[in-house]
Amino acid sequence: MAESEFKTKFRAKVTVMFRKSILDPQGAAVERALKSHTAGDISFPEISSVRVGKVIELTIDGIDAGADAGSVEEKIKILADRILANPVMEEYTVAVEPL
Amino acid sequence: MAESEFKTKFRAKVTVMFRKSILDPQGAAVERALKSHTAGDISFPEISSVRVGKVIELTIDGIDAGADAGSVEEKIKILADRILANPVMEEYTVAVEPL
């Protein structure tokens, strides 16, 4: 059947980070912790910047036959704008792959 | 110069998620919010699972000439095991790219 060629299951990954212009205190704290970690054998003074964000992994199942990764991505972007991210302070990227 | 072929600047991305067997209440809350979002034109009842994790983006600058993405990744994994993730409850992936 032609229908079976359409995927109905997707995984979407939304990565939300503070905009570059916004101070990221959590990232600064992690940077300090990483740089000052010298317990035992390893140190990493070369770390020059750390930003911490969140990643939201969505599984989408049973979407209309005929949906492709592009159309799922469009829909996820609307949800990201409205719910998952605060566009004033944050920026996000969306990656969708069929499962 | 041969030296100039070595990269000394890298970006590493560490993605930390709860292990599959660990309950993710934040993900469950986001799932509920996304599913029940019907304001206006869009709804997304097909979302079947949501997991929320964190992403830590590190910039590494001025590392020894001769370092490659692989050796940076090894070092970042040690830091991830010790500081960035709790291996009992969380799993992580590391991706390194030269800048």
GROMACS .gro file of C-alpha atoms in nm:
model
  198
    1MET     CA    1   0.000   0.000   0.000
    2ALA     CA    2   0.114   0.351  -0.071
    3GLU     CA    3  -0.008   0.457   0.274
    4SER     CA    4   0.252   0.250   0.452
    5GLU     CA    5   0.521   0.478   0.315
    6PHE     CA    6   0.399   0.760   0.538
    7LYS     CA    7   0.552   0.773   0.880
    8THR     CA    8   0.315   0.829   1.169
    9LYS     CA    9   0.574   0.833   1.447
   10PHE     CA   10   0.828   1.107   1.498
   11ARG     CA   11   1.073   1.221   1.760
   12ALA     CA   12   1.113   1.596   1.804
   13LYS     CA   13   1.388   1.758   2.005
   14VAL     CA   14   1.343   2.119   2.114
   15THR     CA   15   1.654   2.283   2.256
   16VAL     CA   16   1.590   2.604   2.448
   17MET     CA   17   1.877   2.835   2.544
   18PHE     CA   18   1.892   3.185   2.687
   19ARG     CA   19   1.966   3.441   2.418
   20LYS     CA   20   2.334   3.535   2.397
   21SER     CA   21   2.255   3.879   2.538
   22ILE     CA   22   2.091   3.738   2.851
   23LEU     CA   23   2.309   3.663   3.152
   24ASP     CA   24   2.312   3.292   3.234
   25PRO     CA   25   2.399   3.257   3.603
   26GLN     CA   26   2.354   2.879   3.601
   27GLY     CA   27   2.605   2.853   3.318
   28ALA     CA   28   2.848   3.079   3.504
   29ALA     CA   29   2.819   2.859   3.814
   30VAL     CA   30   2.881   2.543   3.614
   31GLU     CA   31   3.181   2.708   3.446
   32ARG     CA   32   3.332   2.790   3.785
   33ALA     CA   33   3.272   2.436   3.909
   34LEU     CA   34   3.430   2.280   3.600
   35LYS     CA   35   3.734   2.509   3.601
   36SER     CA   36   3.805   2.460   3.969
   37HIS     CA   37   3.761   2.083   3.957
   38THR     CA   38   4.111   1.950   4.010
   39ALA     CA   39   4.037   1.649   4.227
   40GLY     CA   40   4.289   1.390   4.123
   41ASP     CA   41   4.407   1.373   3.771
   42ILE     CA   42   4.207   1.606   3.554
   43SER     CA   43   4.162   1.980   3.516
   44PHE     CA   44   4.015   2.182   3.235
   45PRO     CA   45   4.122   2.548   3.254
   46GLU     CA   46   4.061   2.586   2.880
   47ILE     CA   47   3.685   2.612   2.926
   48SER     CA   48   3.602   2.966   2.822
   49SER     CA   49   3.224   2.979   2.831
   50VAL     CA   50   2.936   2.764   2.954
   51ARG     CA   51   2.565   2.809   2.880
   52VAL     CA   52   2.297   2.588   3.030
   53GLY     CA   53   1.967   2.527   2.854
   54LYS     CA   54   1.692   2.271   2.846
   55VAL     CA   55   1.602   2.007   2.597
   56ILE     CA   56   1.248   1.876   2.553
   57GLU     CA   57   1.218   1.545   2.374
   58LEU     CA   58   0.872   1.475   2.235
   59THR     CA   59   0.745   1.152   2.086
   60ILE     CA   60   0.462   1.203   1.841
   61ASP     CA   61   0.256   0.898   1.758
   62GLY     CA   62  -0.043   0.844   1.536
   63ILE     CA   63  -0.029   1.168   1.342
   64ASP     CA   64  -0.226   1.188   1.015
   65ALA     CA   65  -0.084   0.973   0.742
   66GLY     CA   66   0.080   1.212   0.501
   67ALA     CA   67   0.256   1.412   0.768
   68ASP     CA   68   0.626   1.456   0.709
   69ALA     CA   69   0.905   1.581   0.931
   70GLY     CA   70   0.865   1.930   0.788
   71SER     CA   71   0.497   1.966   0.878
   72VAL     CA   72   0.555   1.822   1.225
   73GLU     CA   73   0.839   2.072   1.272
   74GLU     CA   74   0.609   2.362   1.181
   75LYS     CA   75   0.358   2.254   1.443
   76ILE     CA   76   0.622   2.199   1.711
   77LYS     CA   77   0.761   2.546   1.642
   78ILE     CA   78   0.423   2.701   1.720
   79LEU     CA   79   0.410   2.510   2.050
   80ALA     CA   80   0.770   2.610   2.127
   81ASP     CA   81   0.686   2.977   2.068
   82ARG     CA   82   0.380   2.962   2.290
   83ILE     CA   83   0.462   2.713   2.564
   84LEU     CA   84   0.811   2.564   2.564
   85ALA     CA   85   1.016   2.880   2.530
   86ASN     CA   86   0.988   3.244   2.626
   87PRO     CA   87   1.085   3.415   2.297
   88VAL     CA   88   1.167   3.739   2.478
   89MET     CA   89   1.455   3.580   2.668
   90GLU     CA   90   1.512   3.247   2.500
   91GLU     CA   91   1.582   3.108   2.157
   92TYR     CA   92   1.516   2.752   2.048
   93THR     CA   93   1.597   2.502   1.778
   94VAL     CA   94   1.370   2.218   1.666
   95ALA     CA   95   1.490   1.890   1.514
   96VAL     CA   96   1.242   1.628   1.397
   97GLU     CA   97   1.321   1.275   1.283
   98PRO     CA   98   1.087   0.991   1.182
   99LEU     CA   99   1.097   0.686   1.409
  100MET     CA  100   5.285   2.574   0.908
  101ALA     CA  101   5.173   2.230   1.004
  102GLU     CA  102   5.069   2.360   1.345
  103SER     CA  103   4.794   2.575   1.203
  104GLU     CA  104   4.606   2.262   1.102
  105PHE     CA  105   4.536   2.182   1.466
  106LYS     CA  106   4.223   2.335   1.605
  107THR     CA  107   4.246   2.491   1.947
  108LYS     CA  108   3.883   2.594   1.980
  109PHE     CA  109   3.595   2.352   2.024
  110ARG     CA  110   3.229   2.358   2.114
  111ALA     CA  111   3.102   2.069   2.323
  112LYS     CA  112   2.738   1.997   2.386
  113VAL     CA  113   2.646   1.771   2.676
  114THR     CA  114   2.283   1.657   2.683
  115VAL     CA  115   2.169   1.512   3.015
  116MET     CA  116   1.839   1.323   3.041
  117PHE     CA  117   1.684   1.114   3.317
  118ARG     CA  118   1.727   0.744   3.249
  119LYS     CA  119   1.424   0.586   3.083
  120SER     CA  120   1.343   0.398   3.403
  121ILE     CA  121   1.329   0.717   3.611
  122LEU     CA  122   0.999   0.903   3.638
  123ASP     CA  123   1.021   1.250   3.482
  124PRO     CA  124   0.751   1.464   3.647
  125GLN     CA  125   0.859   1.778   3.462
  126GLY     CA  126   0.818   1.597   3.132
  127ALA     CA  127   0.476   1.471   3.238
  128ALA     CA  128   0.367   1.825   3.326
  129VAL     CA  129   0.487   1.960   2.993
  130GLU     CA  130   0.307   1.677   2.814
  131ARG     CA  131  -0.018   1.769   2.986
  132ALA     CA  132   0.027   2.137   2.901
  133LEU     CA  133   0.099   2.064   2.536
  134LYS     CA  134  -0.190   1.821   2.496
  135SER     CA  135  -0.441   2.051   2.658
  136HIS     CA  136  -0.328   2.358   2.467
  137THR     CA  137  -0.617   2.430   2.235
  138ALA     CA  138  -0.617   2.810   2.244
  139GLY     CA  139  -0.717   2.916   1.899
  140ASP     CA  140  -0.617   2.713   1.602
  141ILE     CA  141  -0.378   2.442   1.705
  142SER     CA  142  -0.390   2.125   1.913
  143PHE     CA  143  -0.155   1.833   1.929
  144PRO     CA  144  -0.319   1.526   2.083
  145GLU     CA  145  -0.069   1.300   1.905
  146ILE     CA  146   0.206   1.375   2.156
  147SER     CA  147   0.264   1.045   2.331
  148SER     CA  148   0.564   1.109   2.553
  149VAL     CA  149   0.768   1.406   2.672
  150ARG     CA  150   1.102   1.400   2.855
  151VAL     CA  151   1.276   1.712   2.977
  152GLY     CA  152   1.652   1.728   3.017
  153LYS     CA  153   1.927   1.983   3.024
  154VAL     CA  154   2.188   2.079   2.774
  155ILE     CA  155   2.524   2.227   2.871
  156GLU     CA  156   2.712   2.404   2.594
  157LEU     CA  157   3.083   2.450   2.661
  158THR     CA  158   3.328   2.654   2.461
  159ILE     CA  159   3.685   2.530   2.493
  160ASP     CA  160   3.955   2.770   2.387
  161GLY     CA  161   4.332   2.749   2.385
  162ILE     CA  162   4.366   2.377   2.435
  163ASP     CA  163   4.704   2.217   2.349
  164ALA     CA  164   4.780   2.214   1.981
  165GLY     CA  165   4.736   1.858   1.869
  166ALA     CA  166   4.406   1.809   2.050
  167ASP     CA  167   4.131   1.671   1.833
  168ALA     CA  168   3.757   1.640   1.886
  169GLY     CA  169   3.804   1.284   2.013
  170SER     CA  170   4.046   1.373   2.290
  171VAL     CA  171   3.833   1.671   2.396
  172GLU     CA  172   3.530   1.440   2.407
  173GLU     CA  173   3.712   1.197   2.636
  174LYS     CA  174   3.793   1.476   2.879
  175ILE     CA  175   3.440   1.619   2.870
  176LYS     CA  176   3.299   1.273   2.943
  177ILE     CA  177   3.502   1.253   3.263
  178LEU     CA  178   3.364   1.592   3.370
  179ALA     CA  179   3.012   1.485   3.275
  180ASP     CA  180   3.043   1.171   3.487
  181ARG     CA  181   3.171   1.362   3.787
  182ILE     CA  182   3.000   1.700   3.775
  183LEU     CA  183   2.745   1.756   3.499
  184ALA     CA  184   2.536   1.442   3.537
  185ASN     CA  185   2.439   1.204   3.812
  186PRO     CA  186   2.511   0.867   3.648
  187VAL     CA  187   2.283   0.685   3.891
  188MET     CA  188   1.973   0.865   3.763
  189GLU     CA  189   2.083   1.034   3.443
  190GLU     CA  190   2.243   0.945   3.114
  191TYR     CA  191   2.425   1.187   2.887
  192THR     CA  192   2.556   1.225   2.536
  193VAL     CA  193   2.853   1.439   2.436
  194ALA     CA  194   2.902   1.600   2.096
  195VAL     CA  195   3.217   1.797   2.014
  196GLU     CA  196   3.284   2.006   1.707
  197PRO     CA  197   3.581   2.224   1.616
  198LEU     CA  198   3.506   2.597   1.586
   0.00000   0.00000   0.00000
